[in-house]
C-alpha positions as a LaTeX table, in Angstrom:
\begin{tabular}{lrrr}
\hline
Residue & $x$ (\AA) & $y$ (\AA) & $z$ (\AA) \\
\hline
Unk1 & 4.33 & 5.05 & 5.01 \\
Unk2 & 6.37 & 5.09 & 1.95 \\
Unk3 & 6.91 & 8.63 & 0.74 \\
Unk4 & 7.06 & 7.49 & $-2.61$ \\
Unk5 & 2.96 & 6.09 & $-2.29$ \\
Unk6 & 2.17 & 9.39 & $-0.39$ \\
Unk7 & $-0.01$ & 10.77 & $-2.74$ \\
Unk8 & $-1.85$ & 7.71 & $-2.70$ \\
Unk9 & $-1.95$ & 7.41 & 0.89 \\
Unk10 & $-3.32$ & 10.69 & 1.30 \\
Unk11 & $-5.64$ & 9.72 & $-1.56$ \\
Unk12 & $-7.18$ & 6.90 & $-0.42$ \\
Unk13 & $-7.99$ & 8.39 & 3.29 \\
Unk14 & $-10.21$ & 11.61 & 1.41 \\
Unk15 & $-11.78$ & 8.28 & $-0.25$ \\
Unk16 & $-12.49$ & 6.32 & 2.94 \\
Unk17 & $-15.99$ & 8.30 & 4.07 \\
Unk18 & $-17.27$ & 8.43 & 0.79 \\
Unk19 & $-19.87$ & 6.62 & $-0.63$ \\
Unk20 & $-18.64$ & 4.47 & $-3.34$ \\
Unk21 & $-20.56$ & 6.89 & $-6.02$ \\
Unk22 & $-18.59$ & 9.73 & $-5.28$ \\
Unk23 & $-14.95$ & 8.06 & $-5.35$ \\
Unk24 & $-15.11$ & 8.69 & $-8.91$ \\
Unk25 & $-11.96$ & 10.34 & $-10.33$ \\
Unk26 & $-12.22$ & 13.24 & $-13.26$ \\
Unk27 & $-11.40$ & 12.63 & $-16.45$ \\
Unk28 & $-8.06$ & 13.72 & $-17.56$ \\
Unk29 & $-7.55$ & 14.87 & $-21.03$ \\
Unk30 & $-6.56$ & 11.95 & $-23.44$ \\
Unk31 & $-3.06$ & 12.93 & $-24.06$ \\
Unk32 & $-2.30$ & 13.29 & $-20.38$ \\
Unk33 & $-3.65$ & 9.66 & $-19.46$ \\
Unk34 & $-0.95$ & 8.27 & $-17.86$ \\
Unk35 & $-0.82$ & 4.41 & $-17.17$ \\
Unk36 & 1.29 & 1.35 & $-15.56$ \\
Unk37 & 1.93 & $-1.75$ & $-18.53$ \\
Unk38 & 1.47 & $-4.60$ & $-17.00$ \\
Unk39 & 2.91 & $-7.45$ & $-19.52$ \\
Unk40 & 1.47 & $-11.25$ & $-18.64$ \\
Unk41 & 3.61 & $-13.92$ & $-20.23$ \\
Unk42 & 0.85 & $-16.23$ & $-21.47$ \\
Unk43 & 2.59 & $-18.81$ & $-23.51$ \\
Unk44 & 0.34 & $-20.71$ & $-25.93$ \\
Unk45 & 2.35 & $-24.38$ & $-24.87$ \\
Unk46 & 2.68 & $-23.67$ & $-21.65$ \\
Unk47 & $-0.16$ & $-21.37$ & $-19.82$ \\
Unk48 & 0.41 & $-20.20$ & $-16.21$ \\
Unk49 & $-2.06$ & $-20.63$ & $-13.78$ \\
Unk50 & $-4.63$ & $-18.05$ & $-13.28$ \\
Unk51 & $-3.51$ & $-17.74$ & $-9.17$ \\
Unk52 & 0.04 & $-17.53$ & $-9.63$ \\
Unk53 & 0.14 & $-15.26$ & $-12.47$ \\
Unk54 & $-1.88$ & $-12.57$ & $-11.02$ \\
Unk55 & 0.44 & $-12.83$ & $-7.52$ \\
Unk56 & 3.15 & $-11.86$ & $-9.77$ \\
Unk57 & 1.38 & $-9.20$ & $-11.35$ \\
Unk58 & 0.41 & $-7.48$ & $-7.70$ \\
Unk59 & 4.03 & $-8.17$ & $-6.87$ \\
Unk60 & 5.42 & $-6.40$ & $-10.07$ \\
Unk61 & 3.60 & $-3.32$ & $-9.75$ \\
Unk62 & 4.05 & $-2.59$ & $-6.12$ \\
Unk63 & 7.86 & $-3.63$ & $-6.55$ \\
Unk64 & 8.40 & $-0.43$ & $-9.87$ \\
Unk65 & 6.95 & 1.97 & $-7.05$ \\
Unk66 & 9.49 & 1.14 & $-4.70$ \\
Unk67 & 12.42 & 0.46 & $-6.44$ \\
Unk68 & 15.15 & 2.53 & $-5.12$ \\
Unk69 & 15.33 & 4.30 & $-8.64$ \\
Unk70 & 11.61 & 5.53 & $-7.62$ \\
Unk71 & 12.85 & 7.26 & $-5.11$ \\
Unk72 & 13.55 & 11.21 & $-5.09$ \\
Unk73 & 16.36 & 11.62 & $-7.32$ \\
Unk74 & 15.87 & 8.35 & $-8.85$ \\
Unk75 & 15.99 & 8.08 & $-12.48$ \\
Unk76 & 12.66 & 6.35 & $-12.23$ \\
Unk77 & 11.35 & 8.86 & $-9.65$ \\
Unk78 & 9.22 & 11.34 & $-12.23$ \\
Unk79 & 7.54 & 9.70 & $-14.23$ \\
Unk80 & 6.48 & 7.51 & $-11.13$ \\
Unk81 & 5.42 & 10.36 & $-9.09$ \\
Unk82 & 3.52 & 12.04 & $-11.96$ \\
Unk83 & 1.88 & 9.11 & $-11.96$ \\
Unk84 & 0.65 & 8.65 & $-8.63$ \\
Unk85 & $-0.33$ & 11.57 & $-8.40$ \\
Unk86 & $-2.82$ & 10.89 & $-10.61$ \\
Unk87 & $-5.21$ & 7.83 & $-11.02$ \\
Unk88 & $-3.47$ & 4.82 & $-10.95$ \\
Unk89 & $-4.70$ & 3.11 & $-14.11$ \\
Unk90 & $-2.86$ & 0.45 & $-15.26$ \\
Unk91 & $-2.84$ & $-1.37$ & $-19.18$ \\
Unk92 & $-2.80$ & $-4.96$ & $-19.12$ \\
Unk93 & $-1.55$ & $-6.87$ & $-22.09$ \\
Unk94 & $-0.38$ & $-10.65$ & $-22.52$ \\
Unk95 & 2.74 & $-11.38$ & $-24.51$ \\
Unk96 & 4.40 & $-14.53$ & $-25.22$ \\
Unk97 & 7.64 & $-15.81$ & $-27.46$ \\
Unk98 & 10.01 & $-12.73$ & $-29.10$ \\
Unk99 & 7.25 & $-9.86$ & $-27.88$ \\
Unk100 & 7.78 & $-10.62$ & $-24.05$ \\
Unk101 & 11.13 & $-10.66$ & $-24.94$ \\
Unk102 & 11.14 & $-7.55$ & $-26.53$ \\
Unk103 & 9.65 & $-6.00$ & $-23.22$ \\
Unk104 & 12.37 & $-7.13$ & $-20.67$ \\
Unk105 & 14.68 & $-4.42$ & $-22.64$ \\
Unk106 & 12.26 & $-1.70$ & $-21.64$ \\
Unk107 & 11.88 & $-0.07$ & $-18.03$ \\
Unk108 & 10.45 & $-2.08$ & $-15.65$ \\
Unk109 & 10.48 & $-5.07$ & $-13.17$ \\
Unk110 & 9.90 & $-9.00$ & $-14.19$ \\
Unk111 & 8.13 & $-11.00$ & $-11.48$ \\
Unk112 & 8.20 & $-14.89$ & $-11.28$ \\
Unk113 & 6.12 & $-16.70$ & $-9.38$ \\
Unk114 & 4.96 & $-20.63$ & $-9.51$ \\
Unk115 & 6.40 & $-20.25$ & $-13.10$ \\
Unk116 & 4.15 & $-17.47$ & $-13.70$ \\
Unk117 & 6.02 & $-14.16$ & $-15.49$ \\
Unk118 & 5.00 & $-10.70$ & $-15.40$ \\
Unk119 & 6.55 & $-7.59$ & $-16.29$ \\
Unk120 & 5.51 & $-4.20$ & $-14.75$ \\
Unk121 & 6.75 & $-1.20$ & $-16.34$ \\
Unk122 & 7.51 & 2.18 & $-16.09$ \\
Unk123 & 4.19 & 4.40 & $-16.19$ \\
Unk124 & 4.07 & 6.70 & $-19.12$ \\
Unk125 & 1.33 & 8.62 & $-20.89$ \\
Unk126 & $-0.82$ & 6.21 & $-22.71$ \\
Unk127 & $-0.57$ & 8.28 & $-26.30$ \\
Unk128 & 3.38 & 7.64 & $-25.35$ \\
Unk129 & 3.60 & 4.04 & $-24.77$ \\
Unk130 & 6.81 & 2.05 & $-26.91$ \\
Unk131 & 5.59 & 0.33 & $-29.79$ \\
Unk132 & 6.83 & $-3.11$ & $-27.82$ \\
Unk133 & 3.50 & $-2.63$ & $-25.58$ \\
Unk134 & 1.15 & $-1.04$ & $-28.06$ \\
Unk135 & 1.36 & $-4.09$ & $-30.28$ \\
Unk136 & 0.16 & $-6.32$ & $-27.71$ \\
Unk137 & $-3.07$ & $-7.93$ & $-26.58$ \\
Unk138 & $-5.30$ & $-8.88$ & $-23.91$ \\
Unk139 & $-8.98$ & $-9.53$ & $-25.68$ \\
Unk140 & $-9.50$ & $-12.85$ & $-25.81$ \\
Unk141 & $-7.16$ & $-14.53$ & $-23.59$ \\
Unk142 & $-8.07$ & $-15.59$ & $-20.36$ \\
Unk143 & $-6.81$ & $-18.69$ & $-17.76$ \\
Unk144 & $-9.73$ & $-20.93$ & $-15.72$ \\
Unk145 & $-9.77$ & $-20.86$ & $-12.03$ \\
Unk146 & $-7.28$ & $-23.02$ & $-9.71$ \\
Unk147 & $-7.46$ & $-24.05$ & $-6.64$ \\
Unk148 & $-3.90$ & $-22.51$ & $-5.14$ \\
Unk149 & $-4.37$ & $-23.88$ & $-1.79$ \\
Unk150 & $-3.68$ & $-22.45$ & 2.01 \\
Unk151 & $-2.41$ & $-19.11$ & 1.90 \\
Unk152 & 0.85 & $-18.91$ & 3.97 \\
Unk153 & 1.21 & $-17.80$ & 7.39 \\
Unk154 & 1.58 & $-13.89$ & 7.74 \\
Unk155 & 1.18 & $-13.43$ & 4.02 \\
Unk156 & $-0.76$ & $-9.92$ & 2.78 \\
Unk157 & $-3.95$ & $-11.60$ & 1.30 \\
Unk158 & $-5.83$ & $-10.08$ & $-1.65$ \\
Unk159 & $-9.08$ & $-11.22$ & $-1.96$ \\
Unk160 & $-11.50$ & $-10.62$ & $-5.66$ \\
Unk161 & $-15.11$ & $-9.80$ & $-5.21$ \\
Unk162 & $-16.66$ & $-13.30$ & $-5.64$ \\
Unk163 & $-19.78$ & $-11.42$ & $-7.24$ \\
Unk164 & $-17.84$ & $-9.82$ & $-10.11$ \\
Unk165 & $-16.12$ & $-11.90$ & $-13.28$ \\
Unk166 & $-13.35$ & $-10.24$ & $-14.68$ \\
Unk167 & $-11.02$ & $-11.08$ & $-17.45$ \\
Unk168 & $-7.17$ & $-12.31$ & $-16.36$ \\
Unk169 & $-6.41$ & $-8.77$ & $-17.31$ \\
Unk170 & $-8.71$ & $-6.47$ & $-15.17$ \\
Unk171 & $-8.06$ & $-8.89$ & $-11.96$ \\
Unk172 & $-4.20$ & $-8.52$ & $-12.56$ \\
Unk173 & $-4.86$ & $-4.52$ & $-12.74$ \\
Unk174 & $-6.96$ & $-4.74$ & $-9.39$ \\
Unk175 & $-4.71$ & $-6.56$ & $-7.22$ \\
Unk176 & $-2.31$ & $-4.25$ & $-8.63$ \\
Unk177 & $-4.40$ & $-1.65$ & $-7.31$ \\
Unk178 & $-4.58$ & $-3.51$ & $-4.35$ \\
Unk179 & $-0.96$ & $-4.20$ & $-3.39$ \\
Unk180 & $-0.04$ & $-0.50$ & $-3.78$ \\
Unk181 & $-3.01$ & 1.04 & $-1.74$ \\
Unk182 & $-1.81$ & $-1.68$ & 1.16 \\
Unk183 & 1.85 & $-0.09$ & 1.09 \\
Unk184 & 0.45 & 2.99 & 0.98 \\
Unk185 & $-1.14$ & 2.56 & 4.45 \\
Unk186 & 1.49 & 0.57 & 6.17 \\
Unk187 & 3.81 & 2.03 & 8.81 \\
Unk188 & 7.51 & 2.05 & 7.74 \\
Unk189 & 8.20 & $-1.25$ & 9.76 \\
Unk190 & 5.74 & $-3.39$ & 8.27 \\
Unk191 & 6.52 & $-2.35$ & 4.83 \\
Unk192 & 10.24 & $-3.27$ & 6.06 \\
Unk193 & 8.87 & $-6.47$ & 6.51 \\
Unk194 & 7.01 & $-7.06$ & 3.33 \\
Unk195 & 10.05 & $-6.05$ & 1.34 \\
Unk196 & 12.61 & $-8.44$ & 2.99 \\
Unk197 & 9.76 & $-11.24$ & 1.37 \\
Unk198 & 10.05 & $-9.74$ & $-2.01$ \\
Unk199 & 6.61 & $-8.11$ & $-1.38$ \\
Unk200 & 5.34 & $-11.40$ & $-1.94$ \\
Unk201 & 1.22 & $-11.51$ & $-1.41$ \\
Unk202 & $-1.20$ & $-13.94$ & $-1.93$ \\
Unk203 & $-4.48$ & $-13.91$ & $-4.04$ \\
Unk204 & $-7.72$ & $-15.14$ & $-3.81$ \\
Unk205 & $-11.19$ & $-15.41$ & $-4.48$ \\
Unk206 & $-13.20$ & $-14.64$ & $-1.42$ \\
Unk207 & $-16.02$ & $-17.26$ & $-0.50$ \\
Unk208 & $-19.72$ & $-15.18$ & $-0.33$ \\
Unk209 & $-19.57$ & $-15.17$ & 3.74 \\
Unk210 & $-16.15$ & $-14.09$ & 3.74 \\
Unk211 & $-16.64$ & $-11.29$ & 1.37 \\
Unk212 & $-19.58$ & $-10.21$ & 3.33 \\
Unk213 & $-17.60$ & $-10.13$ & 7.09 \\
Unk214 & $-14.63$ & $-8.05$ & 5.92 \\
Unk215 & $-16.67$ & $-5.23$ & 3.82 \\
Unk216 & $-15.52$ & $-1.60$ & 5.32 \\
Unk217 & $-18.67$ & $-0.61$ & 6.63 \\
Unk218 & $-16.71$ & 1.74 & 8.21 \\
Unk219 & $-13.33$ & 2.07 & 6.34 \\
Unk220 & $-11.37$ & 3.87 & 8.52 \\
Unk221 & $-12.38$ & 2.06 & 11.42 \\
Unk222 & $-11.77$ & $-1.53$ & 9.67 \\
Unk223 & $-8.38$ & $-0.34$ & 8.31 \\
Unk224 & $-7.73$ & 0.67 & 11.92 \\
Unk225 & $-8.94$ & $-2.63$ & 14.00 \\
Unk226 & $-8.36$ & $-5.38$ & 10.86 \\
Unk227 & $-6.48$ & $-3.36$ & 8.47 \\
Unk228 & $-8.18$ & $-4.26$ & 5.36 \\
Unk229 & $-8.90$ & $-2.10$ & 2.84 \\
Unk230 & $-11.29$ & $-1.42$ & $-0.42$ \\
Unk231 & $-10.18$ & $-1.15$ & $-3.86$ \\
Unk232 & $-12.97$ & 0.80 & $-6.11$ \\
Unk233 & $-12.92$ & 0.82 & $-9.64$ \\
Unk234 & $-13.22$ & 3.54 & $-11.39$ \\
Unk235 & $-14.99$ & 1.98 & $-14.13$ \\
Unk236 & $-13.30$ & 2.70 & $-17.46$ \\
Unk237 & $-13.64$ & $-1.04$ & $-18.46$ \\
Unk238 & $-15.53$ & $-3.86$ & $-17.51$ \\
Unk239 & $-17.31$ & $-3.54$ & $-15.12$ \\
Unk240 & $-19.57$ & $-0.26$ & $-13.00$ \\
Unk241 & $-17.81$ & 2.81 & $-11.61$ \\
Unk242 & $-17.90$ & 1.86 & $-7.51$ \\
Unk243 & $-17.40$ & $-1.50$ & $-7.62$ \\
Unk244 & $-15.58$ & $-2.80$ & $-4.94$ \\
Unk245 & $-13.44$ & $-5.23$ & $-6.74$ \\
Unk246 & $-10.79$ & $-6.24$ & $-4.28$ \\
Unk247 & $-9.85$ & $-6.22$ & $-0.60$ \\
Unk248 & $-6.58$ & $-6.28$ & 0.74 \\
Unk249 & $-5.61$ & $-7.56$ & 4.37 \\
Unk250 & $-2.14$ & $-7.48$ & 5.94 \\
Unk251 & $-1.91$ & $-10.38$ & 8.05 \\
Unk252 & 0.50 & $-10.80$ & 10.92 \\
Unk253 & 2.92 & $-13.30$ & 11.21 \\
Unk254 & 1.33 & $-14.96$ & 14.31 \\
\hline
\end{tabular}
């Protein structure tokens, strides 16, 4: 595994016999809350897609964890680790016209994808957060569903819980979640892999059947035999503390 997502890795397996109840994270003080931006370029003219813009977003974030400069003695490497080592919350926010262009001068990684834009950045405390990111907004905006096709041979899949609506914002911060805890499990070749396609991934919303068959009854085992894996939300927005909002399957190439 990465040993930049090693906290997280080592995370996510004390989570993986719990009942979703207890996966519950405390509360830090609110002047140590430390968070991910995740900008989505949401043009009024010209809207991306909901599918393609939240591929980018689960792209962007995993891609600011393992940048080189995230790496020990990276210049990115602290304030990365500090926050991993906490909960990894993340602060969505659309932006379109001069503000998105304000926030491709700050620290941080733009993803495009089917002409969708997103721009993770450099996780800071939330009290601390530049002025380009506090300005922006996510209430109110939202994109309708698409229908993005096949999903490519060998691609990591992220699939959202069919039984939960969530704004454009709280599904980008999920697969977020998602693409991160899937590095965080994979061994050093398949991660190889994934980054020689950009760590591309694909997103979805699971049919009721299929949501049903790949549920971790048994997490470690179905990481082990299927490698999928849960992501819970800790339920500061939206929707209940538990709620398995996302699962993430690497796929092989075959």
């Amino acid at each position: 595994m990465s040993g930049v997502l090693a906290p997280l890795a080592a995370r996510y397996a004390s989570w993986l016999g719990l009942p979703a109840e207890r996966t519950a994270e405390p509360e830090a003080a609110p002047d140590q809350v430390r968070a991910m931006p995740v900008v989505l370029r949401m043009e009024r003219a010209e809207p991306p897609t909901r599918t393609a813009l939240l591929e980018a977003a689960a792209t962007a974030a995993l891609a600011v964890c393992l940048d080189e400069r995230a790496e020990q003695g990276g210049e990115w490497h602290e304030p990365v680790h500090a926050w991993l080592e906490g909960h990894i919350r993340k602060v969505a926010r659309r932006a379109r016209g001069a503000h998105w262009h304000a926030v491709q001068n700050l620290p941080g990684i733009t993803v495009t994808v089917g002409g969708a834009q997103v721009r993770a950045l450099l996780p800071d405390r939330v009290a601390e957060l530049p002025k380009e990111v506090t300005r922006l907004q996510i209430s109110g905006s939202d994109l309708p569903d698409d229908e993005p096709g096949a999903v490519p041979a060998g691609m990591p899949l992220l699939l959202l819980n069919p039984e939960v609506t969530m704004t454009v914002g709280k599904a980008a911060a999920q697969v977020g979640h998602g693409s991160m805890l899937l590095a965080a499990l994979l061994a050093e070749r398949e991660l190889a892999r994934w980054k020689d396609d950009g760590y591309r991934c694909a997103v979805r919303t699971a049919k009721s059947e299929e949501w049903a068959a790949l549920q971790p009854r048994d997490p470690a085992a179905t990481w082990q035999e299927r490698k999928v894996l849960a992501v819970r939300d800790a339920g500061y927005t939206e929707i209940a503390p538990g709620t398995v909002t996302v699962l993430a399957q690497w796929r092989d190439e075959s």
